[in-house]
Amino acid sequence: MKKLLFSLLALAPLALFAQTNTWTLDPAHSAVKFDVTHLVISSVEGRFNKFTGGLTANKPDFSDAQINFSVDVNSINTDNEGRDKHLKTDEFFNVEKYPNMTFKSTAFKKVSGNKYTLVGDLTIRDVTKKVTFDVVYGGTAKDPWGNMRAGFKATSTINRFDYNLKWDKATEAGGMVVDKIVNITLTLEFVQGK
């Protein structure tokens, strides 16, 4: 009994370091952007203006982080009202039936230095697929109000056809008007809970 009590007392300080920290996404200092090739010659960029997210981690380098976010698809903005309306229809996102895209991480691993790999389940419409992001950890800093912040930039590509975003129209030359490959760029700033 004494050995068990001694072991518990010896490990008690380690429990303090294993405390889970919760971080909330700051949308004012974050962005969810995408771009896709148009007519094989240029790129169209867009963003989602409304999103939420969070992160929990025990380790100070975030190598055990659990990350989730949700995007309001109706907030899509490509700086073209007609195109945005088309993207909200059933030929693309069908925002009436599927108003949100979600992501839930399954792994966040340090590769080297400030480079990480984020793997998780991305749900668009009624389809969930595993996606891998390359992540650069920008570090942490205390803001003027005493809040600790952490910054990340994550990039990935998806095939929109995998998520039933299957609108397609061929050009006269036989190419696609809108490419099936979509580049995703997330700039994320999280605020640590107190």
Short mmCIF file of N, CA and C in Angstrom, two decimals:
data_model
loop_
_atom_site.label_atom_id
_atom_site.label_comp_id
_atom_site.label_asym_id
_atom_site.label_seq_id
_atom_site.Cartn_x
_atom_site.Cartn_y
_atom_site.Cartn_z
N MET A 1 0.83 -1.19 0.00
CA MET A 1 0.00 0.00 0.00
C MET A 1 0.87 1.25 0.00
N LYS A 2 1.97 1.21 0.80
CA LYS A 2 2.86 2.37 0.86
C LYS A 2 3.50 2.63 -0.50
N LYS A 3 3.86 1.54 -1.22
CA LYS A 3 4.47 1.71 -2.54
C LYS A 3 3.50 2.36 -3.51
N LEU A 4 2.24 1.96 -3.48
CA LEU A 4 1.22 2.54 -4.35
C LEU A 4 1.02 4.02 -4.04
N LEU A 5 0.93 4.34 -2.75
CA LEU A 5 0.75 5.74 -2.35
C LEU A 5 1.95 6.58 -2.77
N PHE A 6 3.16 6.02 -2.58
CA PHE A 6 4.37 6.74 -2.99
C PHE A 6 4.39 6.98 -4.50
N SER A 7 3.98 5.96 -5.28
CA SER A 7 3.96 6.10 -6.74
C SER A 7 2.98 7.18 -7.17
N LEU A 8 1.80 7.20 -6.56
CA LEU A 8 0.81 8.22 -6.90
C LEU A 8 1.31 9.62 -6.57
N LEU A 9 1.95 9.77 -5.42
CA LEU A 9 2.49 11.08 -5.03
C LEU A 9 3.63 11.51 -5.95
N ALA A 10 4.44 10.55 -6.37
CA ALA A 10 5.56 10.86 -7.26
C ALA A 10 5.08 11.30 -8.63
N LEU A 11 3.96 10.73 -9.10
CA LEU A 11 3.45 11.05 -10.43
C LEU A 11 2.53 12.27 -10.43
N ALA A 12 2.10 12.73 -9.28
CA ALA A 12 1.17 13.87 -9.19
C ALA A 12 1.69 15.11 -9.90
N PRO A 13 2.98 15.49 -9.74
CA PRO A 13 3.44 16.69 -10.46
C PRO A 13 3.37 16.53 -11.98
N LEU A 14 3.54 15.31 -12.50
CA LEU A 14 3.45 15.10 -13.94
C LEU A 14 2.04 15.38 -14.46
N ALA A 15 1.05 15.13 -13.63
CA ALA A 15 -0.34 15.37 -14.05
C ALA A 15 -0.56 16.85 -14.33
N LEU A 16 0.17 17.71 -13.61
CA LEU A 16 0.03 19.15 -13.84
C LEU A 16 0.49 19.52 -15.24
N PHE A 17 1.55 18.86 -15.71
CA PHE A 17 2.07 19.16 -17.04
C PHE A 17 1.21 18.54 -18.14
N ALA A 18 0.42 17.55 -17.80
CA ALA A 18 -0.41 16.87 -18.79
C ALA A 18 -1.79 17.52 -18.90
N GLN A 19 -1.96 18.66 -18.29
CA GLN A 19 -3.25 19.34 -18.31
C GLN A 19 -3.64 19.72 -19.74
N THR A 20 -4.87 19.44 -20.08
CA THR A 20 -5.36 19.75 -21.42
C THR A 20 -5.63 21.24 -21.54
N ASN A 21 -5.09 21.83 -22.58
CA ASN A 21 -5.34 23.23 -22.88
C ASN A 21 -6.33 23.32 -24.02
N THR A 22 -7.30 24.20 -23.87
CA THR A 22 -8.33 24.39 -24.89
C THR A 22 -8.12 25.74 -25.56
N TRP A 23 -8.15 25.72 -26.88
CA TRP A 23 -7.95 26.92 -27.69
C TRP A 23 -9.15 27.10 -28.61
N THR A 24 -9.58 28.35 -28.79
CA THR A 24 -10.72 28.66 -29.65
C THR A 24 -10.26 29.46 -30.85
N LEU A 25 -10.76 29.12 -32.02
CA LEU A 25 -10.40 29.81 -33.25
C LEU A 25 -10.87 31.27 -33.19
N ASP A 26 -9.99 32.18 -33.57
CA ASP A 26 -10.33 33.60 -33.65
C ASP A 26 -10.63 33.92 -35.12
N PRO A 27 -11.91 34.04 -35.49
CA PRO A 27 -12.24 34.26 -36.90
C PRO A 27 -11.77 35.61 -37.44
N ALA A 28 -11.56 36.57 -36.56
CA ALA A 28 -11.10 37.89 -37.02
C ALA A 28 -9.65 37.85 -37.50
N HIS A 29 -8.91 36.83 -37.09
CA HIS A 29 -7.51 36.71 -37.48
C HIS A 29 -7.24 35.37 -38.17
N SER A 30 -8.27 34.83 -38.81
CA SER A 30 -8.16 33.56 -39.51
C SER A 30 -8.85 33.67 -40.86
N ALA A 31 -8.57 32.71 -41.74
CA ALA A 31 -9.20 32.72 -43.07
C ALA A 31 -9.30 31.29 -43.59
N VAL A 32 -10.41 31.03 -44.29
CA VAL A 32 -10.62 29.75 -44.98
C VAL A 32 -10.76 30.09 -46.46
N LYS A 33 -9.72 29.76 -47.23
CA LYS A 33 -9.67 30.15 -48.64
C LYS A 33 -9.49 28.94 -49.54
N PHE A 34 -9.84 29.12 -50.81
CA PHE A 34 -9.64 28.06 -51.79
C PHE A 34 -9.37 28.71 -53.14
N ASP A 35 -8.78 27.94 -54.03
CA ASP A 35 -8.65 28.38 -55.42
C ASP A 35 -8.74 27.16 -56.32
N VAL A 36 -9.22 27.41 -57.54
CA VAL A 36 -9.42 26.34 -58.51
C VAL A 36 -9.10 26.88 -59.89
N THR A 37 -8.53 26.04 -60.73
CA THR A 37 -8.17 26.45 -62.08
C THR A 37 -9.42 26.64 -62.93
N HIS A 38 -9.42 27.72 -63.69
CA HIS A 38 -10.55 28.05 -64.58
C HIS A 38 -10.06 28.03 -66.02
N LEU A 39 -10.74 27.25 -66.86
CA LEU A 39 -10.42 27.15 -68.29
C LEU A 39 -8.97 26.74 -68.55
N VAL A 40 -8.33 26.11 -67.60
CA VAL A 40 -6.96 25.62 -67.69
C VAL A 40 -5.93 26.73 -67.82
N ILE A 41 -6.35 27.99 -67.75
CA ILE A 41 -5.41 29.08 -67.99
C ILE A 41 -5.26 30.05 -66.82
N SER A 42 -6.19 30.02 -65.88
CA SER A 42 -6.10 30.95 -64.76
C SER A 42 -6.71 30.33 -63.52
N SER A 43 -6.77 31.10 -62.46
CA SER A 43 -7.26 30.57 -61.19
C SER A 43 -8.34 31.49 -60.63
N VAL A 44 -9.38 30.90 -60.08
CA VAL A 44 -10.43 31.65 -59.39
C VAL A 44 -10.27 31.39 -57.91
N GLU A 45 -10.28 32.46 -57.11
CA GLU A 45 -10.11 32.35 -55.67
C GLU A 45 -11.42 32.62 -54.96
N GLY A 46 -11.57 32.02 -53.82
CA GLY A 46 -12.76 32.25 -53.01
C GLY A 46 -12.44 32.03 -51.54
N ARG A 47 -13.44 32.32 -50.72
CA ARG A 47 -13.26 32.16 -49.28
C ARG A 47 -14.63 31.91 -48.64
N PHE A 48 -14.59 31.46 -47.43
CA PHE A 48 -15.79 31.33 -46.61
C PHE A 48 -15.65 32.33 -45.47
N ASN A 49 -16.66 33.16 -45.28
CA ASN A 49 -16.56 34.24 -44.31
C ASN A 49 -16.98 33.86 -42.90
N LYS A 50 -17.68 32.73 -42.73
CA LYS A 50 -18.14 32.33 -41.40
C LYS A 50 -17.67 30.92 -41.09
N PHE A 51 -17.01 30.76 -39.96
CA PHE A 51 -16.49 29.46 -39.55
C PHE A 51 -16.18 29.50 -38.07
N THR A 52 -16.14 28.34 -37.44
CA THR A 52 -15.79 28.21 -36.03
C THR A 52 -14.83 27.03 -35.90
N GLY A 53 -14.11 26.99 -34.80
CA GLY A 53 -13.21 25.87 -34.60
C GLY A 53 -12.57 25.88 -33.23
N GLY A 54 -11.93 24.78 -32.92
CA GLY A 54 -11.26 24.65 -31.63
C GLY A 54 -10.12 23.66 -31.70
N LEU A 55 -9.30 23.70 -30.68
CA LEU A 55 -8.12 22.85 -30.59
C LEU A 55 -7.91 22.51 -29.13
N THR A 56 -7.58 21.27 -28.85
CA THR A 56 -7.17 20.87 -27.51
C THR A 56 -5.82 20.18 -27.61
N ALA A 57 -4.97 20.42 -26.62
CA ALA A 57 -3.63 19.81 -26.62
C ALA A 57 -3.10 19.73 -25.20
N ASN A 58 -2.34 18.69 -24.93
CA ASN A 58 -1.65 18.56 -23.65
C ASN A 58 -0.21 19.05 -23.76
N LYS A 59 0.40 18.84 -24.92
CA LYS A 59 1.83 19.16 -25.09
C LYS A 59 2.01 20.59 -25.57
N PRO A 60 3.03 21.29 -25.10
CA PRO A 60 3.24 22.68 -25.51
C PRO A 60 3.59 22.85 -26.99
N ASP A 61 4.08 21.79 -27.64
CA ASP A 61 4.40 21.91 -29.07
C ASP A 61 3.22 21.47 -29.96
N PHE A 62 2.05 21.19 -29.34
CA PHE A 62 0.81 20.83 -30.03
C PHE A 62 0.89 19.50 -30.78
N SER A 63 1.91 18.69 -30.53
CA SER A 63 2.07 17.45 -31.29
C SER A 63 1.00 16.41 -30.97
N ASP A 64 0.17 16.66 -29.96
CA ASP A 64 -0.94 15.76 -29.65
C ASP A 64 -2.29 16.46 -29.84
N ALA A 65 -2.30 17.53 -30.61
CA ALA A 65 -3.51 18.36 -30.74
C ALA A 65 -4.66 17.61 -31.41
N GLN A 66 -5.85 17.91 -30.94
CA GLN A 66 -7.09 17.49 -31.57
C GLN A 66 -7.75 18.76 -32.10
N ILE A 67 -8.06 18.79 -33.39
CA ILE A 67 -8.53 20.01 -34.05
C ILE A 67 -9.86 19.73 -34.72
N ASN A 68 -10.77 20.69 -34.62
CA ASN A 68 -12.04 20.57 -35.34
C ASN A 68 -12.48 21.94 -35.79
N PHE A 69 -13.18 21.97 -36.91
CA PHE A 69 -13.80 23.22 -37.33
C PHE A 69 -15.02 22.95 -38.18
N SER A 70 -15.84 23.98 -38.27
CA SER A 70 -17.07 23.92 -39.05
C SER A 70 -17.15 25.19 -39.88
N VAL A 71 -17.54 25.05 -41.14
CA VAL A 71 -17.63 26.17 -42.06
C VAL A 71 -19.08 26.34 -42.51
N ASP A 72 -19.57 27.56 -42.43
CA ASP A 72 -20.91 27.90 -42.94
C ASP A 72 -20.78 28.06 -44.45
N VAL A 73 -21.26 27.07 -45.20
CA VAL A 73 -21.09 27.06 -46.65
C VAL A 73 -21.83 28.23 -47.30
N ASN A 74 -22.91 28.67 -46.70
CA ASN A 74 -23.68 29.79 -47.25
C ASN A 74 -22.88 31.09 -47.25
N SER A 75 -21.76 31.12 -46.53
CA SER A 75 -20.92 32.33 -46.47
C SER A 75 -19.87 32.37 -47.57
N ILE A 76 -19.99 31.48 -48.57
CA ILE A 76 -19.01 31.44 -49.65
C ILE A 76 -18.97 32.78 -50.39
N ASN A 77 -17.76 33.20 -50.77
CA ASN A 77 -17.61 34.50 -51.43
C ASN A 77 -16.47 34.40 -52.44
N THR A 78 -16.81 34.51 -53.72
CA THR A 78 -15.81 34.51 -54.79
C THR A 78 -15.77 35.87 -55.50
N ASP A 79 -16.36 36.88 -54.87
CA ASP A 79 -16.44 38.23 -55.43
C ASP A 79 -17.25 38.28 -56.73
N ASN A 80 -18.18 37.33 -56.87
CA ASN A 80 -19.06 37.32 -58.04
C ASN A 80 -20.40 36.72 -57.58
N GLU A 81 -21.42 37.57 -57.49
CA GLU A 81 -22.70 37.16 -56.92
C GLU A 81 -23.33 36.00 -57.68
N GLY A 82 -23.29 36.04 -59.01
CA GLY A 82 -23.86 34.96 -59.81
C GLY A 82 -23.16 33.63 -59.58
N ARG A 83 -21.85 33.68 -59.53
CA ARG A 83 -21.08 32.44 -59.30
C ARG A 83 -21.36 31.91 -57.90
N ASP A 84 -21.43 32.81 -56.91
CA ASP A 84 -21.70 32.36 -55.54
C ASP A 84 -23.07 31.69 -55.44
N LYS A 85 -24.06 32.24 -56.12
CA LYS A 85 -25.39 31.61 -56.13
C LYS A 85 -25.33 30.22 -56.76
N HIS A 86 -24.57 30.09 -57.85
CA HIS A 86 -24.43 28.79 -58.51
C HIS A 86 -23.75 27.79 -57.57
N LEU A 87 -22.73 28.21 -56.86
CA LEU A 87 -22.01 27.33 -55.95
C LEU A 87 -22.90 26.84 -54.81
N LYS A 88 -23.93 27.60 -54.48
CA LYS A 88 -24.83 27.22 -53.39
C LYS A 88 -25.91 26.22 -53.82
N THR A 89 -26.04 26.00 -55.14
CA THR A 89 -27.07 25.10 -55.65
C THR A 89 -26.65 23.63 -55.52
N ASP A 90 -27.56 22.74 -55.92
CA ASP A 90 -27.29 21.31 -55.83
C ASP A 90 -26.19 20.86 -56.80
N GLU A 91 -25.86 21.69 -57.80
CA GLU A 91 -24.77 21.32 -58.70
C GLU A 91 -23.41 21.38 -57.99
N PHE A 92 -23.38 22.11 -56.87
CA PHE A 92 -22.17 22.17 -56.06
C PHE A 92 -22.50 21.80 -54.61
N PHE A 93 -22.62 22.79 -53.73
CA PHE A 93 -22.72 22.53 -52.29
C PHE A 93 -24.12 22.18 -51.77
N ASN A 94 -25.17 22.63 -52.44
CA ASN A 94 -26.54 22.43 -51.96
C ASN A 94 -26.67 22.90 -50.51
N VAL A 95 -26.51 24.21 -50.31
CA VAL A 95 -26.48 24.76 -48.95
C VAL A 95 -27.78 24.58 -48.19
N GLU A 96 -28.90 24.44 -48.90
CA GLU A 96 -30.17 24.24 -48.19
C GLU A 96 -30.18 22.90 -47.46
N LYS A 97 -29.64 21.89 -48.09
CA LYS A 97 -29.62 20.55 -47.48
C LYS A 97 -28.37 20.31 -46.64
N TYR A 98 -27.24 20.90 -47.06
CA TYR A 98 -25.95 20.68 -46.37
C TYR A 98 -25.33 22.04 -46.04
N PRO A 99 -25.79 22.70 -44.99
CA PRO A 99 -25.35 24.07 -44.70
C PRO A 99 -23.92 24.20 -44.17
N ASN A 100 -23.32 23.08 -43.71
CA ASN A 100 -21.99 23.16 -43.11
C ASN A 100 -21.04 22.13 -43.67
N MET A 101 -19.77 22.52 -43.76
CA MET A 101 -18.66 21.59 -43.98
C MET A 101 -18.00 21.42 -42.61
N THR A 102 -17.53 20.21 -42.31
CA THR A 102 -16.87 20.00 -41.03
C THR A 102 -15.56 19.25 -41.21
N PHE A 103 -14.66 19.46 -40.25
CA PHE A 103 -13.39 18.74 -40.23
C PHE A 103 -13.12 18.32 -38.80
N LYS A 104 -12.71 17.07 -38.62
CA LYS A 104 -12.32 16.56 -37.30
C LYS A 104 -11.01 15.81 -37.47
N SER A 105 -10.00 16.23 -36.73
CA SER A 105 -8.68 15.62 -36.90
C SER A 105 -8.64 14.21 -36.30
N THR A 106 -7.78 13.39 -36.91
CA THR A 106 -7.49 12.07 -36.37
C THR A 106 -6.01 11.95 -35.97
N ALA A 107 -5.17 12.86 -36.48
CA ALA A 107 -3.75 12.87 -36.12
C ALA A 107 -3.15 14.23 -36.45
N PHE A 108 -2.25 14.68 -35.58
CA PHE A 108 -1.49 15.91 -35.80
C PHE A 108 -0.07 15.60 -35.38
N LYS A 109 0.81 15.42 -36.36
CA LYS A 109 2.16 14.93 -36.06
C LYS A 109 3.21 15.93 -36.50
N LYS A 110 4.20 16.09 -35.64
CA LYS A 110 5.34 16.94 -35.96
C LYS A 110 6.24 16.21 -36.94
N VAL A 111 6.58 16.88 -38.05
CA VAL A 111 7.46 16.30 -39.05
C VAL A 111 8.89 16.70 -38.74
N SER A 112 9.12 18.02 -38.65
CA SER A 112 10.43 18.55 -38.25
C SER A 112 10.28 20.05 -38.05
N GLY A 113 11.04 20.58 -37.09
CA GLY A 113 10.98 22.02 -36.82
C GLY A 113 9.55 22.47 -36.57
N ASN A 114 9.09 23.42 -37.39
CA ASN A 114 7.73 23.94 -37.23
C ASN A 114 6.76 23.35 -38.26
N LYS A 115 7.15 22.24 -38.89
CA LYS A 115 6.31 21.60 -39.91
C LYS A 115 5.59 20.39 -39.31
N TYR A 116 4.29 20.32 -39.58
CA TYR A 116 3.44 19.25 -39.07
C TYR A 116 2.61 18.66 -40.20
N THR A 117 2.04 17.50 -39.94
CA THR A 117 1.05 16.89 -40.82
C THR A 117 -0.23 16.73 -40.03
N LEU A 118 -1.32 17.23 -40.60
CA LEU A 118 -2.65 17.13 -39.99
C LEU A 118 -3.50 16.21 -40.85
N VAL A 119 -4.04 15.17 -40.24
CA VAL A 119 -4.90 14.22 -40.93
C VAL A 119 -6.26 14.23 -40.24
N GLY A 120 -7.31 14.18 -41.04
CA GLY A 120 -8.63 14.15 -40.43
C GLY A 120 -9.72 13.90 -41.44
N ASP A 121 -10.94 13.89 -40.94
CA ASP A 121 -12.12 13.60 -41.75
C ASP A 121 -12.80 14.90 -42.15
N LEU A 122 -12.87 15.14 -43.45
CA LEU A 122 -13.54 16.31 -44.01
C LEU A 122 -14.88 15.87 -44.57
N THR A 123 -15.94 16.53 -44.11
CA THR A 123 -17.28 16.23 -44.59
C THR A 123 -17.81 17.41 -45.39
N ILE A 124 -18.14 17.15 -46.65
CA ILE A 124 -18.78 18.12 -47.54
C ILE A 124 -20.01 17.42 -48.09
N ARG A 125 -21.14 18.11 -48.04
CA ARG A 125 -22.41 17.50 -48.38
C ARG A 125 -22.60 16.28 -47.49
N ASP A 126 -22.86 15.11 -48.06
CA ASP A 126 -23.06 13.89 -47.26
C ASP A 126 -21.89 12.93 -47.43
N VAL A 127 -20.73 13.45 -47.80
CA VAL A 127 -19.56 12.62 -48.03
C VAL A 127 -18.45 12.99 -47.05
N THR A 128 -17.87 11.98 -46.41
CA THR A 128 -16.75 12.18 -45.50
C THR A 128 -15.55 11.43 -46.05
N LYS A 129 -14.42 12.14 -46.21
CA LYS A 129 -13.19 11.53 -46.72
C LYS A 129 -12.01 12.00 -45.85
N LYS A 130 -11.00 11.14 -45.81
CA LYS A 130 -9.77 11.51 -45.10
C LYS A 130 -8.99 12.51 -45.93
N VAL A 131 -8.50 13.56 -45.28
CA VAL A 131 -7.72 14.61 -45.93
C VAL A 131 -6.45 14.84 -45.12
N THR A 132 -5.35 15.11 -45.82
CA THR A 132 -4.08 15.43 -45.16
C THR A 132 -3.68 16.86 -45.49
N PHE A 133 -3.38 17.63 -44.45
CA PHE A 133 -2.91 19.01 -44.60
C PHE A 133 -1.43 19.09 -44.24
N ASP A 134 -0.68 19.87 -45.00
CA ASP A 134 0.67 20.26 -44.59
C ASP A 134 0.52 21.53 -43.76
N VAL A 135 1.10 21.52 -42.56
CA VAL A 135 0.90 22.63 -41.62
C VAL A 135 2.23 23.25 -41.24
N VAL A 136 2.25 24.58 -41.20
CA VAL A 136 3.38 25.32 -40.65
C VAL A 136 2.89 26.00 -39.38
N TYR A 137 3.56 25.70 -38.28
CA TYR A 137 3.23 26.28 -36.98
C TYR A 137 3.98 27.59 -36.84
N GLY A 138 3.25 28.68 -36.73
CA GLY A 138 3.87 30.01 -36.64
C GLY A 138 4.40 30.36 -35.27
N GLY A 139 3.96 29.63 -34.24
CA GLY A 139 4.41 29.89 -32.88
C GLY A 139 3.28 30.42 -32.02
N THR A 140 3.66 30.80 -30.79
CA THR A 140 2.69 31.38 -29.85
C THR A 140 3.18 32.75 -29.42
N ALA A 141 2.23 33.59 -29.04
CA ALA A 141 2.57 34.93 -28.56
C ALA A 141 1.45 35.42 -27.66
N LYS A 142 1.80 36.29 -26.73
CA LYS A 142 0.81 36.89 -25.86
C LYS A 142 0.38 38.21 -26.46
N ASP A 143 -0.94 38.40 -26.57
CA ASP A 143 -1.44 39.66 -27.13
C ASP A 143 -1.45 40.76 -26.07
N PRO A 144 -1.74 42.02 -26.43
CA PRO A 144 -1.70 43.12 -25.45
C PRO A 144 -2.69 42.98 -24.30
N TRP A 145 -3.67 42.09 -24.41
CA TRP A 145 -4.67 41.91 -23.36
C TRP A 145 -4.38 40.69 -22.49
N GLY A 146 -3.20 40.09 -22.70
CA GLY A 146 -2.78 38.96 -21.87
C GLY A 146 -3.24 37.60 -22.34
N ASN A 147 -3.82 37.52 -23.53
CA ASN A 147 -4.28 36.24 -24.08
C ASN A 147 -3.15 35.57 -24.85
N MET A 148 -2.97 34.28 -24.62
CA MET A 148 -1.99 33.51 -25.38
C MET A 148 -2.63 33.08 -26.70
N ARG A 149 -1.88 33.26 -27.80
CA ARG A 149 -2.38 32.93 -29.13
C ARG A 149 -1.39 32.00 -29.83
N ALA A 150 -1.94 31.15 -30.71
CA ALA A 150 -1.11 30.23 -31.51
C ALA A 150 -1.56 30.34 -32.95
N GLY A 151 -0.58 30.36 -33.87
CA GLY A 151 -0.90 30.52 -35.29
C GLY A 151 -0.42 29.35 -36.13
N PHE A 152 -1.22 29.01 -37.14
CA PHE A 152 -0.92 27.90 -38.04
C PHE A 152 -1.35 28.28 -39.45
N LYS A 153 -0.66 27.72 -40.44
CA LYS A 153 -1.09 27.81 -41.83
C LYS A 153 -1.12 26.39 -42.37
N ALA A 154 -2.28 25.99 -42.92
CA ALA A 154 -2.46 24.63 -43.40
C ALA A 154 -2.89 24.65 -44.87
N THR A 155 -2.31 23.75 -45.66
CA THR A 155 -2.65 23.67 -47.08
C THR A 155 -2.93 22.22 -47.46
N SER A 156 -3.85 22.06 -48.41
CA SER A 156 -4.17 20.74 -48.92
C SER A 156 -4.86 20.88 -50.27
N THR A 157 -5.09 19.76 -50.92
CA THR A 157 -5.89 19.74 -52.15
C THR A 157 -6.92 18.63 -52.00
N ILE A 158 -8.08 18.86 -52.61
CA ILE A 158 -9.10 17.82 -52.67
C ILE A 158 -9.61 17.72 -54.10
N ASN A 159 -10.19 16.59 -54.41
CA ASN A 159 -10.88 16.40 -55.68
C ASN A 159 -12.36 16.66 -55.39
N ARG A 160 -12.91 17.71 -55.96
CA ARG A 160 -14.29 18.09 -55.65
C ARG A 160 -15.28 17.01 -56.08
N PHE A 161 -14.93 16.22 -57.10
CA PHE A 161 -15.82 15.14 -57.53
C PHE A 161 -16.01 14.10 -56.42
N ASP A 162 -14.99 13.93 -55.57
CA ASP A 162 -15.09 12.97 -54.46
C ASP A 162 -16.20 13.36 -53.48
N TYR A 163 -16.56 14.64 -53.47
CA TYR A 163 -17.57 15.15 -52.54
C TYR A 163 -18.89 15.51 -53.24
N ASN A 164 -19.09 14.96 -54.41
CA ASN A 164 -20.32 15.19 -55.19
C ASN A 164 -20.51 16.64 -55.59
N LEU A 165 -19.42 17.38 -55.74
CA LEU A 165 -19.47 18.73 -56.31
C LEU A 165 -19.15 18.55 -57.80
N LYS A 166 -20.08 17.95 -58.53
CA LYS A 166 -19.76 17.37 -59.83
C LYS A 166 -20.15 18.19 -61.03
N TRP A 167 -20.55 19.45 -60.83
CA TRP A 167 -20.88 20.24 -62.01
C TRP A 167 -19.67 20.27 -62.93
N ASP A 168 -19.91 20.05 -64.20
CA ASP A 168 -18.82 19.99 -65.16
C ASP A 168 -19.33 20.47 -66.51
N LYS A 169 -18.53 21.24 -67.13
CA LYS A 169 -18.85 21.70 -68.48
C LYS A 169 -17.54 21.76 -69.24
N ALA A 170 -17.56 21.23 -70.45
CA ALA A 170 -16.33 21.18 -71.25
C ALA A 170 -16.17 22.46 -72.07
N THR A 171 -14.92 22.84 -72.27
CA THR A 171 -14.61 23.95 -73.17
C THR A 171 -14.63 23.44 -74.61
N GLU A 172 -14.54 24.35 -75.54
CA GLU A 172 -14.49 23.95 -76.95
C GLU A 172 -13.29 23.07 -77.25
N ALA A 173 -12.22 23.29 -76.50
CA ALA A 173 -11.01 22.49 -76.71
C ALA A 173 -11.07 21.15 -75.98
N GLY A 174 -12.17 20.91 -75.23
CA GLY A 174 -12.31 19.63 -74.54
C GLY A 174 -11.87 19.65 -73.10
N GLY A 175 -11.31 20.75 -72.64
CA GLY A 175 -10.91 20.86 -71.23
C GLY A 175 -12.10 21.19 -70.35
N MET A 176 -11.86 21.29 -69.04
CA MET A 176 -12.91 21.59 -68.09
C MET A 176 -12.98 23.09 -67.84
N VAL A 177 -14.20 23.61 -67.70
CA VAL A 177 -14.36 25.02 -67.34
C VAL A 177 -13.82 25.25 -65.93
N VAL A 178 -14.19 24.34 -65.02
CA VAL A 178 -13.72 24.40 -63.63
C VAL A 178 -13.01 23.09 -63.33
N ASP A 179 -11.75 23.16 -62.92
CA ASP A 179 -10.98 21.96 -62.65
C ASP A 179 -11.59 21.19 -61.48
N LYS A 180 -11.31 19.90 -61.42
CA LYS A 180 -11.82 19.09 -60.32
C LYS A 180 -10.95 19.21 -59.07
N ILE A 181 -9.71 19.65 -59.21
CA ILE A 181 -8.80 19.78 -58.06
C ILE A 181 -8.94 21.16 -57.44
N VAL A 182 -9.19 21.19 -56.15
CA VAL A 182 -9.36 22.44 -55.41
C VAL A 182 -8.25 22.55 -54.38
N ASN A 183 -7.56 23.70 -54.38
CA ASN A 183 -6.51 23.98 -53.40
C ASN A 183 -7.13 24.69 -52.20
N ILE A 184 -6.80 24.23 -51.01
CA ILE A 184 -7.34 24.81 -49.77
C ILE A 184 -6.19 25.42 -48.98
N THR A 185 -6.42 26.64 -48.48
CA THR A 185 -5.44 27.31 -47.63
C THR A 185 -6.17 27.83 -46.39
N LEU A 186 -5.71 27.41 -45.23
CA LEU A 186 -6.28 27.86 -43.96
C LEU A 186 -5.22 28.62 -43.19
N THR A 187 -5.52 29.85 -42.81
CA THR A 187 -4.67 30.58 -41.88
C THR A 187 -5.47 30.68 -40.58
N LEU A 188 -4.94 30.07 -39.53
CA LEU A 188 -5.71 29.88 -38.31
C LEU A 188 -4.98 30.47 -37.11
N GLU A 189 -5.69 31.27 -36.34
CA GLU A 189 -5.15 31.80 -35.09
C GLU A 189 -6.10 31.40 -33.97
N PHE A 190 -5.54 30.72 -32.98
CA PHE A 190 -6.32 30.23 -31.84
C PHE A 190 -5.98 31.02 -30.59
N VAL A 191 -6.97 31.19 -29.71
CA VAL A 191 -6.79 31.88 -28.45
C VAL A 191 -6.96 30.85 -27.33
N GLN A 192 -6.00 30.81 -26.42
CA GLN A 192 -6.06 29.85 -25.33
C GLN A 192 -7.12 30.25 -24.31
N GLY A 193 -7.90 29.27 -23.86
CA GLY A 193 -8.89 29.52 -22.83
C GLY A 193 -8.22 29.77 -21.49
N LYS A 194 -8.89 30.54 -20.65
CA LYS A 194 -8.31 30.85 -19.33
C LYS A 194 -9.01 30.07 -18.25
#
